[in-house]
Short mmCIF file of C-alpha atoms in Angstrom, two decimals:
data_model
loop_
_atom_site.label_atom_id
_atom_site.label_comp_id
_atom_site.label_asym_id
_atom_site.label_seq_id
_atom_site.Cartn_x
_atom_site.Cartn_y
_atom_site.Cartn_z
CA MET M 1 107.25 85.60 128.67
CA SER M 2 104.34 86.52 126.03
CA SER M 3 101.10 85.23 127.36
CA PHE M 4 100.43 85.27 123.57
CA ALA M 5 102.50 81.77 124.23
CA ASP M 6 99.73 80.86 126.45
CA ARG M 7 96.88 80.70 123.90
CA SER M 8 95.65 77.77 122.40
CA VAL M 9 96.58 76.94 118.91
CA PRO M 10 93.21 77.67 116.96
CA ASP M 11 91.90 74.84 114.59
CA VAL M 12 90.86 76.16 111.50
CA ASP M 13 87.18 77.13 110.79
CA ASP M 14 84.54 78.47 108.29
CA GLU M 15 85.88 81.87 110.05
CA ALA M 16 89.53 81.11 109.84
CA GLU M 17 91.42 83.88 107.10
CA ALA M 18 94.59 84.32 106.12
CA PHE M 19 96.02 87.62 107.52
CA ASP M 20 96.85 90.54 105.82
CA ALA M 21 100.24 92.23 106.17
CA ASP M 22 99.33 94.52 109.10
CA MET M 23 97.75 91.64 110.93
CA ILE M 24 100.76 89.88 110.21
CA GLU M 25 103.56 92.92 110.86
CA ARG M 26 101.28 93.22 114.48
CA HIS M 27 101.26 89.79 115.17
CA LEU M 28 105.22 89.43 114.54
CA ALA M 29 105.12 91.63 117.63
CA HIS M 30 103.91 88.94 119.80
CA LEU M 31 108.03 86.30 118.86
CA ASP M 32 111.18 87.06 118.96
CA THR M 33 111.85 89.00 115.86
CA ASP M 34 115.62 88.00 116.11
CA ARG M 35 114.53 84.58 115.60
CA TRP M 36 111.34 85.03 113.45
CA VAL M 37 110.82 86.44 110.00
CA VAL M 38 107.90 86.34 107.02
CA GLU M 39 109.21 85.00 104.40
CA ASP M 40 107.04 83.52 101.12
CA GLY M 41 103.94 83.35 103.04
CA TRP M 42 105.93 81.41 105.47
CA LEU M 43 106.69 82.29 109.11
CA VAL M 44 110.16 81.33 109.61
CA GLY M 45 112.44 80.90 112.60
CA THR M 46 115.93 80.48 113.51
CA PHE M 47 116.52 78.42 116.50
CA PRO M 48 121.09 77.80 117.08
CA PHE M 49 122.60 75.43 119.31
CA ASP M 50 125.44 73.87 120.68
CA ASP M 51 125.65 70.56 118.98
CA PHE M 52 123.53 67.88 117.22
CA ALA M 53 122.07 66.33 119.98
CA ASP M 54 120.08 69.60 121.58
CA ALA M 55 118.74 70.40 118.09
CA LEU M 56 117.39 67.47 118.18
CA ALA M 57 116.25 67.33 121.74
CA PHE M 58 114.53 70.98 120.56
CA THR M 59 113.31 68.51 117.14
CA ASN M 60 111.47 66.30 119.54
CA ALA M 61 110.13 69.24 121.69
CA VAL M 62 108.80 71.12 118.94
CA GLY M 63 107.30 67.43 117.20
CA GLU M 64 105.13 66.97 120.45
CA LEU M 65 103.75 70.57 120.70
CA ALA M 66 102.91 70.41 117.21
CA GLU M 67 101.12 66.28 117.92
CA GLU M 68 99.26 68.22 120.77
CA ALA M 69 98.25 71.54 119.14
CA TRP M 70 97.68 69.42 116.23
CA HIS M 71 99.21 72.29 113.98
CA HIS M 72 102.31 70.65 112.15
CA PRO M 73 105.43 73.14 111.16
CA ASP M 74 108.35 72.06 109.02
CA ILE M 75 111.37 71.46 110.82
CA HIS M 76 115.12 71.81 109.62
CA LEU M 77 117.65 70.22 111.77
CA SER M 78 121.40 70.25 111.38
CA TRP M 79 124.35 70.43 113.45
CA GLY M 80 124.31 73.63 115.85
CA GLU M 81 120.77 74.67 114.24
CA VAL M 82 116.91 74.09 114.16
CA GLY M 83 114.94 75.78 111.38
CA ILE M 84 111.38 76.50 111.62
CA GLU M 85 108.63 76.75 108.87
CA VAL M 86 104.95 77.36 109.96
CA ARG M 87 102.25 77.82 107.75
CA THR M 88 98.13 77.25 107.67
CA HIS M 89 98.13 75.11 104.16
CA GLU M 90 94.16 75.34 104.13
CA LEU M 91 94.43 79.26 104.26
CA GLU M 92 97.20 79.16 101.70
CA GLY M 93 98.53 82.09 104.42
CA LEU M 94 99.13 83.19 107.64
CA TRP M 95 96.77 83.67 110.63
CA GLU M 96 96.50 83.07 114.39
CA ALA M 97 97.47 79.13 114.57
CA ASP M 98 100.49 80.06 112.98
CA PHE M 99 101.90 83.11 115.58
CA VAL M 100 100.46 81.17 118.63
CA LEU M 101 102.28 78.20 117.61
CA ALA M 102 105.74 79.87 117.10
CA ALA M 103 104.72 81.78 120.21
CA LYS M 104 104.81 78.65 122.25
CA ILE M 105 108.21 77.56 120.25
CA ASP M 106 109.88 80.37 121.95
CA GLN M 107 108.63 79.90 125.25
CA LEU M 108 110.17 76.15 124.83
CA TYR M 109 113.83 77.63 123.45
CA ASP M 110 113.70 79.89 126.09
CA ALA M 111 112.93 77.44 128.62
CA ASP M 112 115.82 74.99 127.54
CA ASP M 113 117.73 77.99 127.65
CA GLY M 114 117.02 78.84 131.11
CA MET W 1 119.63 43.79 102.95
CA SER W 2 122.63 45.13 101.88
CA SER W 3 126.04 43.85 103.68
CA PHE W 4 126.99 48.00 102.52
CA ALA W 5 124.97 48.90 105.57
CA ASP W 6 126.59 46.61 108.33
CA ARG W 7 129.91 48.30 107.48
CA SER W 8 130.86 50.98 110.41
CA VAL W 9 130.99 55.04 109.08
CA PRO W 10 134.75 55.56 108.46
CA ASP W 11 136.02 58.87 110.20
CA VAL W 12 137.27 61.25 108.13
CA ASP W 13 141.38 60.98 108.35
CA ASP W 14 144.20 61.85 106.73
CA GLU W 15 143.39 59.44 103.55
CA ALA W 16 140.05 60.45 103.19
CA GLU W 17 139.82 61.88 99.52
CA ALA W 18 136.15 63.01 98.19
CA PHE W 19 134.99 60.72 95.43
CA ASP W 20 134.96 61.23 91.66
CA ALA W 21 132.10 60.83 89.59
CA ASP W 22 132.55 57.13 88.56
CA MET W 23 132.83 56.15 92.41
CA ILE W 24 129.91 58.13 93.20
CA GLU W 25 128.16 55.67 90.59
CA ARG W 26 129.32 52.78 91.91
CA HIS W 27 128.63 53.76 95.52
CA LEU W 28 125.15 54.94 94.72
CA ALA W 29 124.94 51.26 93.71
CA HIS W 30 124.52 50.24 97.20
CA LEU W 31 121.45 52.85 98.45
CA ASP W 32 118.11 52.27 97.14
CA THR W 33 117.90 54.61 94.23
CA ASP W 34 113.89 55.16 94.51
CA ARG W 35 115.32 57.43 97.60
CA TRP W 36 119.25 58.55 96.72
CA VAL W 37 119.92 61.62 94.60
CA VAL W 38 122.78 63.09 94.42
CA GLU W 39 122.50 66.63 94.10
CA ASP W 40 124.72 69.54 94.12
CA GLY W 41 127.49 67.42 95.61
CA TRP W 42 124.99 66.29 98.21
CA LEU W 43 123.77 62.73 98.98
CA VAL W 44 119.85 63.43 98.95
CA GLY W 45 117.27 60.91 100.10
CA THR W 46 113.82 61.07 100.81
CA PHE W 47 111.31 58.94 102.99
CA PRO W 48 107.60 59.15 103.18
CA PHE W 49 105.12 58.08 106.00
CA ASP W 50 101.81 58.64 106.43
CA ASP W 51 102.00 61.20 109.16
CA PHE W 52 104.21 64.03 111.19
CA ALA W 53 104.43 61.53 113.93
CA ASP W 54 105.99 58.62 112.12
CA ALA W 55 107.94 60.72 110.43
CA LEU W 56 109.38 61.93 113.92
CA ALA W 57 110.06 58.53 115.51
CA PHE W 58 112.36 58.01 112.07
CA THR W 59 113.77 61.44 112.52
CA ASN W 60 114.96 60.31 115.93
CA ALA W 61 116.56 57.01 114.99
CA VAL W 62 118.50 58.78 112.11
CA GLY W 63 119.66 61.03 114.60
CA GLU W 64 120.70 58.53 117.37
CA LEU W 65 122.88 56.95 114.54
CA ALA W 66 123.90 59.90 113.10
CA GLU W 67 125.10 60.04 117.26
CA GLU W 68 126.47 56.65 116.97
CA ALA W 69 128.92 57.26 113.66
CA TRP W 70 129.23 61.04 114.64
CA HIS W 71 128.69 61.69 111.37
CA HIS W 72 125.41 64.22 111.16
CA PRO W 73 123.35 64.72 107.82
CA ASP W 74 120.84 67.53 107.97
CA ILE W 75 116.97 66.35 108.19
CA HIS W 76 114.09 67.79 107.04
CA LEU W 77 111.06 66.67 108.72
CA SER W 78 107.53 67.67 107.40
CA TRP W 79 104.00 66.22 107.56
CA GLY W 80 104.64 62.40 105.93
CA GLU W 81 107.82 63.19 104.59
CA VAL W 82 111.71 62.98 105.57
CA GLY W 83 114.67 64.71 103.63
CA ILE W 84 118.02 63.84 104.56
CA GLU W 85 121.22 65.22 102.94
CA VAL W 86 124.73 63.77 103.66
CA ARG W 87 128.01 65.38 102.78
CA THR W 88 131.53 65.18 104.32
CA HIS W 89 132.05 69.00 105.17
CA GLU W 90 135.90 68.40 105.40
CA LEU W 91 136.23 67.22 101.87
CA GLU W 92 133.86 69.40 100.55
CA GLY W 93 131.94 66.29 98.96
CA LEU W 94 130.93 62.41 99.25
CA TRP W 95 132.78 59.66 100.33
CA GLU W 96 132.51 56.27 101.76
CA ALA W 97 131.00 57.57 104.81
CA ASP W 98 128.13 59.30 103.46
CA PHE W 99 127.09 56.31 101.53
CA VAL W 100 127.46 54.17 104.69
CA LEU W 101 125.48 56.31 106.50
CA ALA W 102 122.84 56.87 103.80
CA ALA W 103 122.63 52.25 103.32
CA LYS W 104 122.31 52.62 107.39
CA ILE W 105 119.41 55.18 106.72
CA ASP W 106 117.68 52.59 104.44
CA GLN W 107 118.38 49.68 106.41
CA LEU W 108 116.75 51.86 109.50
CA TYR W 109 113.47 52.69 107.53
CA ASP W 110 113.40 48.98 105.67
CA ALA W 111 113.57 47.51 109.03
CA ASP W 112 110.35 50.01 110.37
CA ASP W 113 108.39 49.47 107.21
CA GLY W 114 108.68 45.31 107.75
#
């Protein structure tokens, strides 16, 4: 399990800057890249489940995490799959908060699985 | 409140058939058409909320309803909005079950609001 997931999700402050392509690439390495890709400036994760109930439970877990971190992804719940889209609206891009949140979501999913 | 919402969501059986455009139009009249439209053969609903927590609570309520009815929409949860997409995969289209589920979702939303 990545220690990256144990960081706090930082708040956007005056020093926060959207990552460039190189920084994005380096931070992606902290995530499960079978699940996460960068698409149109969003960090997009796909999480398979056996049924709707498990997908709904994961949606709740991610929702609670988002409320705690005060960083809210879009969540797409369907039968057997949850899609997550992360981005920092204030920066119109991706930065540390997005990758830490994604790493925490990986950790949640792996804990459920295990 | 529409009595249509009080019907049971029917199971797909041998007699179930996808609705034609006229039947779709007539059944849309049972829904709140400020919220629901038909797009690419899906019944698509949009429900605004004040924040993420309320949108998450509504996602749960719709999820529980879907499990009870054993008819599962796709649900798109984001800050301040829940999008719902309903369709009957077995029929590759829309029929009564989709509109009854949508009417029940309207009822849930209106109950929360009231």
